[in-house]
Amino acid sequence: MAQDLPIIWHINFDPVADRGMDSLDGCWQIGPPQKPVFNAALTAPNALVTDTLQPYPVGGTSYAEFSVPVYSFGDGVEITFSQRINVDPGEAYGWVEYFDAAFTNDRVKTDPWQGWYTGYIDWTGDGLDTDSALVFTGTNNGWGGATLTWQCLAVLQGPQNRDDLPDSMRFRFAFQSRANTNGADGWMIDDLLVTNKGCSGSVAEFPHANLSVSPSPTTDRVVLELTNVPPGFVKLELFRADGALVVQETMRNLRHVMDLAALPDGIYLLRVTNASGALAERLVVQH
């Protein structure tokens, strides 16, 4: 399916939104917030709130899920949202999860360091980076926000193509409450923006650079050739389709041979990086 990129969806929880939420579970509601701290949406009238009228309830985890189409190998997806948080630390916290129908059957907590195992997820703005996930907790003074970017999605599995999965990238806001000693308001989201930036087989490309990989499919080795790349250190990384790093080498010349004879059959993402940027290409190993 040919698409002009980038594609941008505005999800502001109002009737004019480009896309809506797929499902709300637990205490999540959409409407005009009418609470002591959460007394107005950022873009009136509606916001996504852990209950629009009452303090957040105690117990369990609540989810607010949405999805966007991702059409091809290597697309880059970014979500940006405004948020207010009003909880006592240790009593409640929120996080973002992602799910890809062509990648995994499990939802994964967003983690800027461990997500995609090698830093594919960039993060700026609000949030606390913990050992297990990026979480939102405590109380901020007014509206803040965060941006999460999945830089290049190596998410083909078997013969399945993304064109068969019209809403192939899913996200959800999760909120877990253990207590609410002071009757806090919870978590509020507004002006959610989702962008499919495209990737065309590359990430943060070198200007005018080119990466050639042959043969593909390959049985035992591939030859990499870089052109129009500034001199300097070039890091080479090979990832499985599940995001695990399987090979890491240094390219000391612009022509480099990789031995792949020991790798199992499958689809891989090959990425080369230096101080100027990165390039990535799909690679198939087929013995």
Short mmCIF file of C-alpha atoms in Angstrom, two decimals:
data_model
loop_
_atom_site.label_atom_id
_atom_site.label_comp_id
_atom_site.label_asym_id
_atom_site.label_seq_id
_atom_site.Cartn_x
_atom_site.Cartn_y
_atom_site.Cartn_z
CA MET A 1 0.00 0.00 0.00
CA ALA A 2 1.71 3.19 -1.15
CA GLN A 3 1.55 6.05 1.31
CA ASP A 4 2.88 9.58 1.36
CA LEU A 5 5.00 10.03 4.46
CA PRO A 6 4.97 11.34 7.07
CA ILE A 7 1.43 10.42 8.09
CA ILE A 8 0.15 12.29 11.15
CA TRP A 9 -2.84 11.41 13.31
CA HIS A 10 -4.22 13.83 15.89
CA ILE A 11 -5.96 12.13 18.82
CA ASN A 12 -7.19 14.96 21.04
CA PHE A 13 -10.19 13.00 22.40
CA ASP A 14 -12.61 15.49 20.85
CA PRO A 15 -15.10 14.90 18.00
CA VAL A 16 -12.70 16.40 15.44
CA ALA A 17 -9.91 13.91 16.21
CA ASP A 18 -8.35 12.01 13.28
CA ARG A 19 -8.51 8.75 15.20
CA GLY A 20 -10.16 7.58 18.39
CA MET A 21 -9.26 5.20 21.17
CA ASP A 22 -9.81 1.50 20.52
CA SER A 23 -10.75 0.63 24.09
CA LEU A 24 -10.87 1.98 27.65
CA ASP A 25 -10.51 -0.31 30.64
CA GLY A 26 -10.76 0.25 34.37
CA CYS A 27 -10.75 3.87 35.54
CA TRP A 28 -9.84 5.51 32.19
CA GLN A 29 -12.52 7.87 30.87
CA ILE A 30 -12.78 10.48 28.12
CA GLY A 31 -14.56 13.72 28.91
CA PRO A 32 -14.23 17.19 30.47
CA PRO A 33 -12.10 16.81 33.62
CA GLN A 34 -13.85 18.26 36.69
CA LYS A 35 -11.55 17.54 39.62
CA PRO A 36 -9.59 19.70 42.07
CA VAL A 37 -6.30 19.54 40.13
CA PHE A 38 -7.51 18.27 36.76
CA ASN A 39 -10.10 20.97 36.08
CA ALA A 40 -9.66 21.50 32.34
CA ALA A 41 -8.38 19.73 29.25
CA LEU A 42 -5.43 21.20 27.41
CA THR A 43 -7.57 21.36 24.29
CA ALA A 44 -11.18 21.72 25.39
CA PRO A 45 -13.46 20.07 26.03
CA ASN A 46 -12.18 16.50 26.48
CA ALA A 47 -9.11 14.72 27.79
CA LEU A 48 -8.22 11.15 28.66
CA VAL A 49 -8.38 10.91 32.46
CA THR A 50 -8.21 8.31 35.22
CA ASP A 51 -11.85 9.16 36.05
CA THR A 52 -13.07 12.59 35.00
CA LEU A 53 -14.93 13.32 38.27
CA GLN A 54 -13.59 11.23 41.17
CA PRO A 55 -10.11 10.63 42.64
CA TYR A 56 -8.50 7.66 40.98
CA PRO A 57 -9.72 4.35 42.44
CA VAL A 58 -7.38 1.95 44.21
CA GLY A 59 -6.48 -1.49 42.95
CA GLY A 60 -5.57 -3.06 39.65
CA THR A 61 -4.22 -1.72 36.36
CA SER A 62 -6.27 0.28 33.86
CA TYR A 63 -5.55 0.52 30.13
CA ALA A 64 -6.42 3.00 27.37
CA GLU A 65 -5.50 1.52 23.98
CA PHE A 66 -5.13 3.01 20.50
CA SER A 67 -3.63 1.83 17.21
CA VAL A 68 -2.17 3.19 13.98
CA PRO A 69 -1.35 1.56 10.63
CA VAL A 70 2.32 0.85 9.93
CA TYR A 71 2.73 -0.26 6.35
CA SER A 72 6.26 -1.38 5.62
CA PHE A 73 9.53 -2.73 6.97
CA GLY A 74 11.55 -0.03 8.65
CA ASP A 75 8.86 2.55 9.38
CA GLY A 76 9.60 5.03 12.15
CA VAL A 77 6.74 5.75 14.57
CA GLU A 78 6.61 8.62 17.06
CA ILE A 79 4.05 9.43 19.72
CA THR A 80 3.89 12.79 21.47
CA PHE A 81 1.43 13.62 24.22
CA SER A 82 0.74 16.28 26.82
CA GLN A 83 0.19 15.03 30.36
CA ARG A 84 -0.54 15.96 33.95
CA ILE A 85 0.24 13.63 36.82
CA ASN A 86 -1.06 13.94 40.39
CA VAL A 87 -0.24 10.95 42.59
CA ASP A 88 1.86 10.28 45.66
CA PRO A 89 5.09 8.45 44.69
CA GLY A 90 4.89 4.80 45.61
CA GLU A 91 1.08 4.79 45.52
CA ALA A 92 0.43 4.92 41.76
CA TYR A 93 2.24 5.30 38.47
CA GLY A 94 1.64 5.11 34.72
CA TRP A 95 3.56 3.89 31.72
CA VAL A 96 3.21 3.30 27.96
CA GLU A 97 3.10 -0.14 26.34
CA TYR A 98 3.42 -1.11 22.68
CA PHE A 99 2.32 -4.14 20.70
CA ASP A 100 3.07 -5.09 17.12
CA ALA A 101 1.01 -7.79 15.45
CA ALA A 102 3.90 -8.64 13.11
CA PHE A 103 6.49 -8.68 15.88
CA THR A 104 5.23 -10.24 19.10
CA ASN A 105 2.12 -11.47 20.82
CA ASP A 106 3.08 -9.67 24.01
CA ARG A 107 2.69 -6.05 24.98
CA VAL A 108 6.00 -4.53 25.99
CA LYS A 109 6.59 -1.71 28.47
CA THR A 110 8.39 1.22 26.88
CA ASP A 111 11.96 1.45 28.11
CA PRO A 112 14.38 3.91 26.48
CA TRP A 113 17.33 1.64 27.27
CA GLN A 114 15.97 -1.87 26.90
CA GLY A 115 13.13 -1.32 24.41
CA TRP A 116 14.14 -2.97 21.15
CA TYR A 117 17.14 -4.12 23.22
CA THR A 118 19.55 -1.61 21.70
CA GLY A 119 18.06 1.84 22.07
CA TYR A 120 15.65 1.95 19.15
CA ILE A 121 13.27 3.92 21.36
CA ASP A 122 14.27 7.55 21.81
CA TRP A 123 12.65 9.48 24.67
CA THR A 124 12.46 13.17 25.51
CA GLY A 125 10.37 15.10 28.03
CA ASP A 126 8.59 13.94 31.18
CA GLY A 127 9.01 10.53 32.75
CA LEU A 128 11.26 8.62 35.10
CA ASP A 129 13.57 6.00 33.56
CA THR A 130 13.54 3.02 35.95
CA ASP A 131 15.10 -0.43 35.65
CA SER A 132 11.92 -1.88 34.19
CA ALA A 133 10.25 0.92 32.22
CA LEU A 134 9.72 4.62 31.64
CA VAL A 135 7.15 5.59 34.29
CA PHE A 136 5.11 8.66 35.17
CA THR A 137 4.54 9.35 38.87
CA GLY A 138 4.52 12.15 41.44
CA THR A 139 3.00 15.55 40.69
CA ASN A 140 3.96 17.98 37.95
CA ASN A 141 3.15 21.68 38.02
CA GLY A 142 0.78 22.18 35.11
CA TRP A 143 0.97 20.49 31.73
CA GLY A 144 4.11 18.66 30.67
CA GLY A 145 4.69 16.21 27.88
CA ALA A 146 6.77 13.40 26.44
CA THR A 147 7.87 12.11 23.04
CA LEU A 148 8.69 8.48 22.29
CA THR A 149 10.20 7.49 18.94
CA TRP A 150 10.51 3.97 17.61
CA GLN A 151 13.34 4.68 15.20
CA CYS A 152 13.20 1.75 12.79
CA LEU A 153 10.86 -1.20 13.15
CA ALA A 154 12.34 -4.59 12.28
CA VAL A 155 9.04 -6.34 12.66
CA LEU A 156 8.45 -8.87 9.90
CA GLN A 157 7.78 -12.40 11.08
CA GLY A 158 7.72 -15.38 8.74
CA PRO A 159 5.81 -14.81 5.48
CA GLN A 160 3.54 -12.17 7.01
CA ASN A 161 3.70 -8.66 5.53
CA ARG A 162 2.64 -5.42 7.13
CA ASP A 163 0.12 -4.75 4.36
CA ASP A 164 -1.95 -7.58 5.85
CA LEU A 165 -2.13 -5.77 9.19
CA PRO A 166 -4.07 -2.50 8.76
CA ASP A 167 -3.58 -1.48 12.41
CA SER A 168 -0.27 -3.16 13.00
CA MET A 169 1.14 -0.91 15.73
CA ARG A 170 -0.79 -0.64 18.97
CA PHE A 171 -0.12 1.42 22.06
CA ARG A 172 -1.78 1.77 25.42
CA PHE A 173 -1.49 4.00 28.47
CA ALA A 174 -1.36 1.86 31.62
CA PHE A 175 -2.12 3.15 35.11
CA GLN A 176 -1.57 1.08 38.24
CA SER A 177 -2.88 2.22 41.63
CA ARG A 178 -1.89 0.69 44.93
CA ALA A 179 -3.24 3.40 47.25
CA ASN A 180 -4.63 6.94 47.21
CA THR A 181 -4.03 8.31 50.69
CA ASN A 182 -4.69 11.96 49.81
CA GLY A 183 -7.44 11.56 47.21
CA ALA A 184 -5.17 12.48 44.30
CA ASP A 185 -6.51 12.99 40.78
CA GLY A 186 -4.31 10.48 38.92
CA TRP A 187 -3.08 10.82 35.32
CA MET A 188 -4.46 12.94 32.48
CA ILE A 189 -3.49 12.82 28.78
CA ASP A 190 -4.36 15.25 25.99
CA ASP A 191 -3.27 16.27 22.49
CA LEU A 192 -1.89 12.88 21.54
CA LEU A 193 -0.05 13.03 18.23
CA VAL A 194 1.09 9.91 16.35
CA THR A 195 3.44 10.21 13.37
CA ASN A 196 4.53 7.52 10.92
CA LYS A 197 7.71 9.19 9.66
CA GLY A 198 8.74 6.40 7.34
CA CYS A 199 12.25 5.09 7.26
CA SER A 200 12.90 3.75 3.74
CA GLY A 201 15.38 1.29 5.14
CA SER A 202 17.35 3.86 7.07
CA VAL A 203 17.59 5.62 10.40
CA ALA A 204 18.76 9.24 10.73
CA GLU A 205 20.49 8.91 7.37
CA PHE A 206 23.90 10.21 6.42
CA PRO A 207 23.32 12.95 3.83
CA HIS A 208 23.73 11.40 0.35
CA ALA A 209 25.17 8.20 1.83
CA ASN A 210 24.40 4.75 0.49
CA LEU A 211 24.69 1.27 1.95
CA SER A 212 24.86 -1.73 -0.39
CA VAL A 213 24.37 -5.25 1.00
CA SER A 214 24.73 -8.34 -1.19
CA PRO A 215 23.69 -11.02 -1.66
CA SER A 216 20.33 -11.12 0.09
CA PRO A 217 19.10 -13.76 0.71
CA THR A 218 22.48 -15.12 1.75
CA THR A 219 23.64 -18.51 2.97
CA ASP A 220 26.96 -17.71 4.63
CA ARG A 221 28.27 -14.17 4.18
CA VAL A 222 27.43 -10.72 2.85
CA VAL A 223 29.48 -7.88 1.44
CA LEU A 224 28.75 -4.37 2.68
CA GLU A 225 29.79 -1.30 0.75
CA LEU A 226 29.40 2.29 1.92
CA THR A 227 29.60 5.28 -0.39
CA ASN A 228 29.53 9.02 0.31
CA VAL A 229 30.26 8.44 4.00
CA PRO A 230 32.60 10.76 5.92
CA PRO A 231 35.76 9.06 7.24
CA GLY A 232 35.83 7.82 10.81
CA PHE A 233 34.63 5.07 13.13
CA VAL A 234 31.70 3.05 11.73
CA LYS A 235 29.85 0.62 14.00
CA LEU A 236 28.09 -2.35 12.45
CA GLU A 237 25.18 -4.10 14.22
CA LEU A 238 22.94 -6.97 13.14
CA PHE A 239 19.58 -7.54 14.85
CA ARG A 240 17.15 -10.42 14.75
CA ALA A 241 13.54 -9.69 13.86
CA ASP A 242 12.71 -9.70 17.58
CA GLY A 243 15.18 -6.85 18.15
CA ALA A 244 17.97 -8.91 19.77
CA LEU A 245 21.53 -7.90 18.85
CA VAL A 246 23.35 -10.90 17.36
CA VAL A 247 26.46 -9.39 15.72
CA GLN A 248 28.48 -6.25 16.48
CA GLU A 249 31.61 -5.32 14.56
CA THR A 250 33.67 -2.29 13.55
CA MET A 251 33.95 -1.40 9.88
CA ARG A 252 37.52 -0.30 9.27
CA ASN A 253 37.00 0.05 5.52
CA LEU A 254 34.09 1.13 3.39
CA ARG A 255 33.96 -2.42 2.03
CA HIS A 256 33.36 -5.07 4.70
CA VAL A 257 32.61 -8.80 4.68
CA MET A 258 30.39 -10.37 7.36
CA ASP A 259 30.44 -14.09 8.12
CA LEU A 260 26.85 -15.20 8.78
CA ALA A 261 27.25 -18.97 8.39
CA ALA A 262 26.47 -19.63 12.06
CA LEU A 263 23.21 -17.65 12.09
CA PRO A 264 19.84 -19.42 11.78
CA ASP A 265 17.52 -18.72 8.89
CA GLY A 266 15.46 -15.57 9.31
CA ILE A 267 14.99 -11.87 8.67
CA TYR A 268 17.53 -9.47 10.16
CA LEU A 269 18.10 -5.73 10.34
CA LEU A 270 21.61 -4.52 9.51
CA ARG A 271 22.56 -1.09 10.86
CA VAL A 272 25.73 0.95 10.41
CA THR A 273 26.35 4.04 12.54
CA ASN A 274 28.92 6.79 12.91
CA ALA A 275 28.94 10.32 14.30
CA SER A 276 27.00 11.63 11.28
CA GLY A 277 24.05 9.26 11.41
CA ALA A 278 22.95 5.73 10.61
CA LEU A 279 21.80 3.54 7.75
CA ALA A 280 19.89 0.27 7.95
CA GLU A 281 18.98 -2.46 5.52
CA ARG A 282 16.87 -5.61 5.64
CA LEU A 283 18.82 -8.87 5.30
CA VAL A 284 17.57 -12.44 4.83
CA VAL A 285 19.62 -15.47 5.87
CA GLN A 286 18.49 -18.65 4.12
CA HIS A 287 20.71 -21.74 4.29
#
